[in-house]
XYZ file of C-alpha atoms in Angstrom:
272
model
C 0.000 0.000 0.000
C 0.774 3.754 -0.545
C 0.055 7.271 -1.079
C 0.229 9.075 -4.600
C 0.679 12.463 -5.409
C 0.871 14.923 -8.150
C -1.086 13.042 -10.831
C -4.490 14.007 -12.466
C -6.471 14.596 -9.639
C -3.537 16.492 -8.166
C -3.748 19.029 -10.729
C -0.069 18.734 -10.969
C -0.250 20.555 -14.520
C -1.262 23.440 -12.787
C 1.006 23.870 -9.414
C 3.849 25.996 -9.078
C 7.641 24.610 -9.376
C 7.485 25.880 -5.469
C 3.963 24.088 -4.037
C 5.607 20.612 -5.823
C 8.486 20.941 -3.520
C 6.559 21.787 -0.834
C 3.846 19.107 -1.450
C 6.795 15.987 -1.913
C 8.089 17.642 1.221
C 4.752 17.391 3.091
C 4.035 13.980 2.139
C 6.947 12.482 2.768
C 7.374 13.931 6.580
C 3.816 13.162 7.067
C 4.002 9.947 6.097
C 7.317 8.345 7.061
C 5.846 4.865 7.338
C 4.382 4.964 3.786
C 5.804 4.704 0.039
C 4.860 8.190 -1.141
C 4.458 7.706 -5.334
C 4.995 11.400 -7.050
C 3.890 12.302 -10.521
C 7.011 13.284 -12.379
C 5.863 13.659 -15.784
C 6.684 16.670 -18.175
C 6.402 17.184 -21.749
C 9.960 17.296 -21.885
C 12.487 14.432 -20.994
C 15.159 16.116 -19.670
C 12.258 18.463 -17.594
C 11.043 14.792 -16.599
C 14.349 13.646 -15.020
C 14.832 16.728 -13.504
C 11.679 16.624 -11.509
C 12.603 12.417 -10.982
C 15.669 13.777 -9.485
C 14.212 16.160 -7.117
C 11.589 13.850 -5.990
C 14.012 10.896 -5.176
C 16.138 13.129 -3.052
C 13.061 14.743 -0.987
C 12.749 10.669 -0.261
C 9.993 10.123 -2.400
C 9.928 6.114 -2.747
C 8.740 5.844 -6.524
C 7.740 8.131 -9.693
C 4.818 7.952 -11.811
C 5.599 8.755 -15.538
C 3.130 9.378 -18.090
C 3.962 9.382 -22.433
C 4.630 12.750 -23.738
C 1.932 13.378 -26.481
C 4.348 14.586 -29.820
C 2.544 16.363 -32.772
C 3.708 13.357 -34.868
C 2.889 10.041 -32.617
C 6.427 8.199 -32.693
C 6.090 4.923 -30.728
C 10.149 4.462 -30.611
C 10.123 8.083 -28.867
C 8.168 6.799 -26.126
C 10.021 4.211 -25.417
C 13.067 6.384 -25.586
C 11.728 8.846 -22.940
C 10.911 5.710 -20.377
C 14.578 4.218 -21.078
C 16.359 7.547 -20.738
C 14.782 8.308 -17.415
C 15.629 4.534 -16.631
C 18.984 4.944 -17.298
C 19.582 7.614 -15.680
C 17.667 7.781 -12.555
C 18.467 4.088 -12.164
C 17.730 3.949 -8.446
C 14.116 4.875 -9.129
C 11.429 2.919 -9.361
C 8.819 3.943 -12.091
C 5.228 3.645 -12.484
C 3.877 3.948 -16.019
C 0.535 5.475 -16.046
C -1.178 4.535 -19.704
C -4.053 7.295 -19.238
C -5.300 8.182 -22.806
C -7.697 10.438 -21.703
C -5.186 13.130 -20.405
C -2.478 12.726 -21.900
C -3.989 11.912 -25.608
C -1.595 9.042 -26.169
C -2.567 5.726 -27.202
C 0.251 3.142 -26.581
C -0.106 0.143 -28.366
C 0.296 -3.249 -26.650
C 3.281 -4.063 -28.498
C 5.423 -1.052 -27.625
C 3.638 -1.328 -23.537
C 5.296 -4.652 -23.646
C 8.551 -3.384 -24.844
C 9.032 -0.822 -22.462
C 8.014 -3.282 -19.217
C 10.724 -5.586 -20.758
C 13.558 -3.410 -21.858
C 13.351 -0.720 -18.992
C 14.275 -2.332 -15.616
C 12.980 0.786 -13.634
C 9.809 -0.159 -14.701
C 7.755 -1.767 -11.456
C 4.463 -1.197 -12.293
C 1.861 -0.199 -14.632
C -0.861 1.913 -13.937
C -3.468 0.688 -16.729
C -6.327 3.353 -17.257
C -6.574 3.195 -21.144
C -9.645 0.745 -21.942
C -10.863 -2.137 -22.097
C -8.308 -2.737 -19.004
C -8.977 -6.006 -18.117
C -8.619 -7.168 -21.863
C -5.178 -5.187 -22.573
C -4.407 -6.513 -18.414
C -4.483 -9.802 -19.886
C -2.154 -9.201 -23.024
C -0.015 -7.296 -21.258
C 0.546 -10.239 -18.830
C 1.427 -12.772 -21.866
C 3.623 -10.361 -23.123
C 6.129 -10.360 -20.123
C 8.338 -13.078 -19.481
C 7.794 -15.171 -16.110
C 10.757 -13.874 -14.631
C 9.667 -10.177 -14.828
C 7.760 -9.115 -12.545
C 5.417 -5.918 -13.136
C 2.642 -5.050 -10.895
C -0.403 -3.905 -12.773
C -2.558 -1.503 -11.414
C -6.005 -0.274 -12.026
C -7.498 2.728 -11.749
C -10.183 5.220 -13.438
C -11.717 5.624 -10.554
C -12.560 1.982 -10.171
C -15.006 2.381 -12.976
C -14.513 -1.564 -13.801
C -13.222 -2.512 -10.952
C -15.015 -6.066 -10.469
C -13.968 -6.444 -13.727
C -10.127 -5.920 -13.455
C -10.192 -7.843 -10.531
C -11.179 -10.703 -12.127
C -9.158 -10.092 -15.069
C -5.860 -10.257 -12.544
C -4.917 -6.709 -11.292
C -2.678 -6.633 -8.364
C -4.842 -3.830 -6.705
C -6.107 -0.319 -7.429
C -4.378 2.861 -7.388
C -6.480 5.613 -7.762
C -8.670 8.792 -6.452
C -11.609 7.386 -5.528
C -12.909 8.966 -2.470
C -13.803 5.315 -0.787
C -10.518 3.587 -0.703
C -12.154 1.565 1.938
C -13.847 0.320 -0.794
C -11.042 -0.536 -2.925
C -9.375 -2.684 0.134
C -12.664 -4.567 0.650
C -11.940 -6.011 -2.775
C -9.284 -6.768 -2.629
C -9.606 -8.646 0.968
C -12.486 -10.402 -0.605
C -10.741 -11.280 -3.997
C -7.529 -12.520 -1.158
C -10.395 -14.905 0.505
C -11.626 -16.024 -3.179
C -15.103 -14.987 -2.855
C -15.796 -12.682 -6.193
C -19.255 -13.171 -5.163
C -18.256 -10.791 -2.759
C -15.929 -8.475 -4.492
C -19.208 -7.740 -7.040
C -21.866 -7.458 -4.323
C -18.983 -4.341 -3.368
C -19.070 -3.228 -6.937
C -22.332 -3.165 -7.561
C -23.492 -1.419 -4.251
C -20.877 0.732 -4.576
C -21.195 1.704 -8.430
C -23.501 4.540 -8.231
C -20.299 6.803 -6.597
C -17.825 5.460 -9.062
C -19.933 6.936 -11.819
C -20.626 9.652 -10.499
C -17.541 10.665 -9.486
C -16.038 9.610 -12.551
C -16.761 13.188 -14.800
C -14.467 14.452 -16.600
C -12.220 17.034 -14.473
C -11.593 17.193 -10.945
C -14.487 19.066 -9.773
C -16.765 16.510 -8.133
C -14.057 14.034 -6.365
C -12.978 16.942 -5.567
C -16.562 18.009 -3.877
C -16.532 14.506 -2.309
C -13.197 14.709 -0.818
C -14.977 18.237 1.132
C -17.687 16.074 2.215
C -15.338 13.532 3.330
C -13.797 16.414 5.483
C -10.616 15.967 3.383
C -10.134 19.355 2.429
C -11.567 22.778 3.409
C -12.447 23.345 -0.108
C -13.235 22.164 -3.638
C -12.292 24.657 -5.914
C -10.480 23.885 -8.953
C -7.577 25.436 -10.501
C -8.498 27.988 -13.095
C -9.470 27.238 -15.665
C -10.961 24.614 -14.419
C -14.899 24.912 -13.415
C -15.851 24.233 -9.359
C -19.154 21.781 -9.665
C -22.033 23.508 -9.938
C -24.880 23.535 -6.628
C -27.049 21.292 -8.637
C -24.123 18.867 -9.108
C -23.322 19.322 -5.362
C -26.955 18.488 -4.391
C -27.302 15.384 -6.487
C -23.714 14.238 -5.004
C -25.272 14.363 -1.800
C -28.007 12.462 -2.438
C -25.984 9.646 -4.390
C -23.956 9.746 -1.198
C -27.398 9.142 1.295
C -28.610 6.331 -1.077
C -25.663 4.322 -1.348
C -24.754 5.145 2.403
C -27.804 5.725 4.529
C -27.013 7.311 7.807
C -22.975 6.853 7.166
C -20.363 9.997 9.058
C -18.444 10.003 5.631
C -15.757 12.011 7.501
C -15.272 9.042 9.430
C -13.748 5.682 8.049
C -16.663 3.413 6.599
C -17.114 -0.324 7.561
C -18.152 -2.268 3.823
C -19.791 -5.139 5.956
C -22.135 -2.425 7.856
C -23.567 -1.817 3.925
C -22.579 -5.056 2.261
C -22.991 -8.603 2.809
């Protein structure tokens, strides 16, 4: 398990050079106990392993790298920008995040393959371009048995009973429930995906919801949560709108009738 940092939902597009010192900093202190992942991707390579850099030496305990989207798609330029900051920022563990939807790049299996194989840094994959648990599975026969990769869902858990039973090795993402997440993934330990969809289906409501395009209403659900004083989104980026608030709310009272959400939830209490 872990913390992440400076990805999407981080807005980390939009933060000063400053606040990402200061938030690595933050997180790392905080959290001395726990591997604290930090979103080092850039347009640029070199930009890319500078920011690697900094984050390994403010003790951050792995890097998440997405593509960099070129006018011309070049597939032998992205795997030159993941072997470059392999080589040098050897000590570094990477996670690739394959997130078409932001970053506009669509890797093909073939050159996802050749990356996790040729790039040692490579330790896991955050897989968020669709279907996941198909391209989960061919990514899986495409490494050998004596690499291992840990592949990661995310998308906000959107087909999470689904990558589950396709093989993930977990979740890592925003969703504002990670109780939910762990549930799972304790059930899918036990062998009861019986269990793991009753979650996912109770549970699927919020994962829709939540899952609009920009930050804006995990966001709103992280203030409910009492996770941050505030929602509002980087300009210029919209806040949600009341209307969106209000119907948040009440998705939050049907799937979780009577529930402190600024307290941790207990699955069982709404699951069986």
């Amino acid at each position: 398990s872990g913390v992440t940092i400076l990805g999407v939902l981080g807005e980390s597009n939009r933060v000063l050079d400053r606040e990402r010192e200061m938030l690595i900093r933050s997180a790392v202190e905080i959290l001395p106990d726990i591997p604290v992942c930090v979103g080092t991707s850039h347009p640029g390579t070199c930009a890319t392993v500078d920011l690697t850099r900094m984050a390994q030496e403010l003790g951050a305990a792995a890097v998440m790298v997405t593509p960099s989207k070129e006018p011309v798609p070049n597939p032998a330029k992205i795997f030159e920008y993941y072997a470059l900051l392999g080589r040098t920022c050897p000590d570094m563990p990477i996670v690739l995040q394959d997130h078409p939807a932001s970053t506009q790049v669509h890797m093909s299996m073939a050159v996802l393959g050749k990356i996790c194989r040729e790039v040692p840094t490579i330790k896991c994959v955050k897989l968020e371009s669709v279907p996941t648990p198909e391209r989960m599975r061919q990514l899986k026969q495409l490494l050998p048995e004596d690499r291992e990769v840990t592949i990661l869902t995310g998308l906000g858990a959107l087909y999470g009973f689904f990558d589950v039973a396709a093989g993930n090795d977990g979740f890592m993402t925003g969703f504002a429930f990670p109780e939910v997440l762990h549930a799972m993934n304790v059930a899918r330990a036990a062998g009861d995906m019986d269990k793991v969809f009753a979650i996912y289906r109770h549970f699927l409501p919020l994962m829709v919801f939540e899952q609009q395009p920009g930050t804006a209403t995990r966001k709103e659900l992280y203030k409910l949560r009492g996770l941050i004083p505030h929602a509002v989104v980087r300009h210029p980026g919209s806040d949600a709108t009341p209307s969106v608030v209000a119907d948040l709310q009440d998705i939050v009272a049907r799937v979780l009738p009577g529930a402190d959400i600024t307290k941790p939830i207990v699955v069982d209490d709404y699951v069986q």
